[in-house]
mmCIF file of C-alpha atoms in Angstrom:
data_model
loop_
_atom_site.group_PDB
_atom_site.id
_atom_site.type_symbol
_atom_site.label_atom_id
_atom_site.label_comp_id
_atom_site.label_asym_id
_atom_site.label_seq_id
_atom_site.Cartn_x
_atom_site.Cartn_y
_atom_site.Cartn_z
ATOM 1 C CA UNK V 1 0.242 -0.271 0.279
ATOM 2 C CA UNK V 2 1.596 3.512 -0.878
ATOM 3 C CA UNK V 3 1.820 5.964 1.703
ATOM 4 C CA UNK V 4 0.293 8.855 0.290
ATOM 5 C CA UNK V 5 -2.958 9.805 -0.977
ATOM 6 C CA UNK V 6 -2.814 10.331 -4.834
ATOM 7 C CA UNK V 7 -3.930 13.293 -6.434
ATOM 8 C CA UNK V 8 -7.341 13.480 -7.801
ATOM 9 C CA UNK V 9 -8.684 15.841 -10.704
ATOM 10 C CA UNK V 10 -12.667 16.584 -11.915
ATOM 11 C CA UNK V 11 -14.313 18.110 -14.462
ATOM 12 C CA UNK V 12 -15.482 21.548 -13.859
ATOM 13 C CA UNK V 13 -19.395 20.118 -14.297
ATOM 14 C CA UNK V 14 -18.383 16.960 -11.969
ATOM 15 C CA UNK V 15 -17.045 18.969 -9.398
ATOM 16 C CA UNK V 16 -20.205 21.921 -9.456
ATOM 17 C CA UNK V 17 -22.433 18.368 -9.362
ATOM 18 C CA UNK V 18 -20.717 16.536 -6.689
ATOM 19 C CA UNK V 19 -19.939 18.994 -4.263
ATOM 20 C CA UNK V 20 -23.543 19.968 -4.056
ATOM 21 C CA UNK V 21 -24.830 16.453 -3.794
ATOM 22 C CA UNK V 22 -22.185 15.266 -1.236
ATOM 23 C CA UNK V 23 -23.056 18.603 0.868
ATOM 24 C CA UNK V 24 -26.909 17.782 1.065
ATOM 25 C CA UNK V 25 -25.837 14.106 2.336
ATOM 26 C CA UNK V 26 -23.306 15.508 4.523
ATOM 27 C CA UNK V 27 -25.868 17.269 6.526
ATOM 28 C CA UNK V 28 -28.132 14.565 6.880
ATOM 29 C CA UNK V 29 -25.188 12.490 8.503
ATOM 30 C CA UNK V 30 -24.085 10.478 5.285
ATOM 31 C CA UNK V 31 -20.353 9.241 6.021
ATOM 32 C CA UNK V 32 -20.095 8.057 2.444
ATOM 33 C CA UNK V 33 -21.155 11.358 1.600
ATOM 34 C CA UNK V 34 -18.843 13.348 4.091
ATOM 35 C CA UNK V 35 -15.755 11.197 2.470
ATOM 36 C CA UNK V 36 -16.845 12.413 -1.214
ATOM 37 C CA UNK V 37 -16.877 15.644 -0.296
ATOM 38 C CA UNK V 38 -13.193 15.178 1.435
ATOM 39 C CA UNK V 39 -12.100 14.176 -2.041
ATOM 40 C CA UNK V 40 -13.859 17.005 -4.287
ATOM 41 C CA UNK V 41 -12.545 19.421 -1.997
ATOM 42 C CA UNK V 42 -9.215 18.613 -2.642
ATOM 43 C CA UNK V 43 -9.783 17.890 -6.310
ATOM 44 C CA UNK V 44 -7.656 19.669 -8.540
ATOM 45 C CA UNK V 45 -10.680 20.905 -11.355
ATOM 46 C CA UNK V 46 -9.937 21.127 -15.029
ATOM 47 C CA UNK V 47 -11.919 22.102 -17.732
ATOM 48 C CA UNK V 48 -14.964 19.478 -19.014
ATOM 49 C CA UNK V 49 -12.752 18.834 -22.448
ATOM 50 C CA UNK V 50 -9.034 18.478 -20.720
ATOM 51 C CA UNK V 51 -7.357 16.238 -22.936
ATOM 52 C CA UNK V 52 -6.173 14.878 -19.399
ATOM 53 C CA UNK V 53 -9.225 13.353 -18.498
ATOM 54 C CA UNK V 54 -9.171 10.511 -20.693
ATOM 55 C CA UNK V 55 -7.295 8.747 -18.039
ATOM 56 C CA UNK V 56 -8.823 10.134 -15.524
ATOM 57 C CA UNK V 57 -11.882 8.273 -13.409
ATOM 58 C CA UNK V 58 -15.260 10.740 -13.949
ATOM 59 C CA UNK V 59 -18.613 9.929 -13.286
ATOM 60 C CA UNK V 60 -19.962 8.133 -16.839
ATOM 61 C CA UNK V 61 -16.296 6.478 -17.470
ATOM 62 C CA UNK V 62 -16.025 2.377 -17.161
ATOM 63 C CA UNK V 63 -13.053 1.797 -14.804
ATOM 64 C CA UNK V 64 -11.397 -1.325 -14.771
ATOM 65 C CA UNK V 65 -9.795 -2.189 -11.088
ATOM 66 C CA UNK V 66 -8.863 -4.421 -8.538
ATOM 67 C CA UNK V 67 -9.902 -4.077 -4.781
ATOM 68 C CA UNK V 68 -6.935 -5.530 -2.618
ATOM 69 C CA UNK V 69 -5.042 -6.800 -5.635
ATOM 70 C CA UNK V 70 -6.388 -10.091 -4.609
ATOM 71 C CA UNK V 71 -9.919 -10.282 -6.257
ATOM 72 C CA UNK V 72 -10.444 -10.699 -9.740
ATOM 73 C CA UNK V 73 -10.381 -7.232 -11.300
ATOM 74 C CA UNK V 74 -13.677 -5.658 -12.533
ATOM 75 C CA UNK V 75 -15.075 -2.942 -15.165
ATOM 76 C CA UNK V 76 -17.911 -0.993 -14.007
ATOM 77 C CA UNK V 77 -19.684 2.791 -14.877
ATOM 78 C CA UNK V 78 -19.309 5.310 -12.337
ATOM 79 C CA UNK V 79 -22.824 6.847 -12.211
ATOM 80 C CA UNK V 80 -24.875 9.806 -10.124
ATOM 81 C CA UNK V 81 -27.257 8.057 -7.302
ATOM 82 C CA UNK V 82 -30.219 8.739 -9.827
ATOM 83 C CA UNK V 83 -28.763 6.834 -12.953
ATOM 84 C CA UNK V 84 -27.671 3.736 -10.872
ATOM 85 C CA UNK V 85 -29.384 0.872 -12.570
ATOM 86 C CA UNK V 86 -27.319 -2.329 -12.270
ATOM 87 C CA UNK V 87 -25.001 -3.568 -9.582
ATOM 88 C CA UNK V 88 -23.363 -6.101 -11.778
ATOM 89 C CA UNK V 89 -22.388 -2.890 -14.146
ATOM 90 C CA UNK V 90 -22.294 0.314 -11.990
ATOM 91 C CA UNK V 91 -20.943 1.949 -9.319
ATOM 92 C CA UNK V 92 -22.891 4.778 -7.562
ATOM 93 C CA UNK V 93 -20.441 7.818 -6.863
ATOM 94 C CA UNK V 94 -21.984 8.016 -3.487
ATOM 95 C CA UNK V 95 -20.950 4.498 -2.482
ATOM 96 C CA UNK V 96 -17.620 4.060 -0.687
ATOM 97 C CA UNK V 97 -15.842 2.668 -3.449
ATOM 98 C CA UNK V 98 -17.390 4.999 -6.025
ATOM 99 C CA UNK V 99 -16.266 8.332 -3.512
ATOM 100 C CA UNK V 100 -13.050 6.219 -3.681
ATOM 101 C CA UNK V 101 -13.117 6.645 -7.452
ATOM 102 C CA UNK V 102 -13.640 9.746 -8.381
ATOM 103 C CA UNK V 103 -11.233 11.579 -10.162
ATOM 104 C CA UNK V 104 -8.247 8.993 -9.867
ATOM 105 C CA UNK V 105 -5.897 8.605 -12.793
ATOM 106 C CA UNK V 106 -4.985 5.137 -14.109
ATOM 107 C CA UNK V 107 -1.963 3.627 -12.289
ATOM 108 C CA UNK V 108 -3.713 4.821 -8.978
ATOM 109 C CA UNK V 109 -4.287 3.103 -5.723
ATOM 110 C CA UNK V 110 -6.565 4.485 -2.848
ATOM 111 C CA UNK V 111 -7.792 3.069 0.648
ATOM 112 C CA UNK V 112 -11.428 3.481 1.312
ATOM 113 C CA UNK V 113 -13.375 1.833 4.237
ATOM 114 C CA UNK V 114 -16.411 -0.709 3.571
ATOM 115 C CA UNK V 115 -18.126 -3.370 5.746
ATOM 116 C CA UNK V 116 -16.219 -2.881 8.818
ATOM 117 C CA UNK V 117 -12.321 -2.744 7.262
ATOM 118 C CA UNK V 118 -10.108 -1.005 5.274
ATOM 119 C CA UNK V 119 -9.708 -1.758 1.279
ATOM 120 C CA UNK V 120 -7.345 -0.845 -1.122
ATOM 121 C CA UNK V 121 -8.831 -0.070 -5.119
ATOM 122 C CA UNK V 122 -6.126 0.061 -7.836
ATOM 123 C CA UNK V 123 -7.122 1.681 -11.163
ATOM 124 C CA UNK V 124 -5.939 -0.089 -14.370
ATOM 125 C CA UNK V 125 -7.703 1.507 -16.973
ATOM 126 C CA UNK V 126 -10.611 4.013 -17.898
ATOM 127 C CA UNK V 127 -12.884 4.486 -20.855
ATOM 128 C CA UNK V 128 -15.361 7.085 -21.809
ATOM 129 C CA UNK V 129 -17.703 3.797 -23.985
ATOM 130 C CA UNK V 130 -19.524 1.177 -22.652
ATOM 131 C CA UNK V 131 -17.256 -1.857 -22.947
ATOM 132 C CA UNK V 132 -20.241 -3.997 -25.037
ATOM 133 C CA UNK V 133 -20.051 -1.162 -27.679
ATOM 134 C CA UNK V 134 -16.079 -1.849 -27.725
ATOM 135 C CA UNK V 135 -16.402 -5.635 -28.164
ATOM 136 C CA UNK V 136 -19.593 -4.629 -30.527
ATOM 137 C CA UNK V 137 -16.726 -2.535 -32.989
ATOM 138 C CA UNK V 138 -14.110 -5.539 -33.058
ATOM 139 C CA UNK V 139 -17.037 -8.318 -34.217
ATOM 140 C CA UNK V 140 -18.432 -5.456 -36.736
ATOM 141 C CA UNK V 141 -14.864 -5.219 -38.353
ATOM 142 C CA UNK V 142 -14.273 -7.349 -41.584
ATOM 143 C CA UNK V 143 -11.276 -8.768 -39.898
ATOM 144 C CA UNK V 144 -13.670 -10.935 -38.117
ATOM 145 C CA UNK V 145 -16.074 -11.642 -40.205
ATOM 146 C CA UNK V 146 -16.156 -14.338 -42.454
ATOM 147 C CA UNK V 147 -18.392 -15.492 -45.323
ATOM 148 C CA UNK V 148 -18.749 -19.150 -43.915
ATOM 149 C CA UNK V 149 -18.322 -19.159 -40.589
ATOM 150 C CA UNK V 150 -17.264 -22.838 -40.622
ATOM 151 C CA UNK V 151 -14.483 -24.077 -42.397
ATOM 152 C CA UNK V 152 -16.362 -26.719 -45.027
ATOM 153 C CA UNK V 153 -13.112 -29.349 -44.900
ATOM 154 C CA UNK V 154 -13.137 -29.419 -41.752
ATOM 155 C CA UNK V 155 -15.067 -32.803 -40.498
ATOM 156 C CA UNK V 156 -17.445 -32.822 -37.713
ATOM 157 C CA UNK V 157 -16.276 -34.215 -34.565
ATOM 158 C CA UNK V 158 -16.723 -37.630 -34.000
ATOM 159 C CA UNK V 159 -16.963 -40.383 -31.002
ATOM 160 C CA UNK V 160 -13.782 -42.115 -29.948
#
């Protein structure tokens, strides 16, 4: 585990919206909202179209990460609470993990607290595109297409 907390960067529009969201939650005693507020208050704010945001976790981006280095890596989309629809594919920004991820760059790691223990999340990659769209694009490419899906000269499997 790294001894220092990584820098975080936020686009201006995310910063404004996240600050309002976190303040409301923090005023109501939400511990995760307080953590998010601390994170966004220490963030460097950049213009929404800054090129360096391509490697930064922002709301709406898809992030591939590991938790504690020993779990399988996951890829999920960071979303605002009102956009959260799937535990399998999304992470709400107001959750402990979501608050930890926001603003991190590829290669960063940060501790976060959930379920009574401290965990460490490490960022592998960030994308603005849905991974399913990337896969569809690959398979729609002519390199992966074939006139004949199977080789007619290849005999079918036979029983031994």
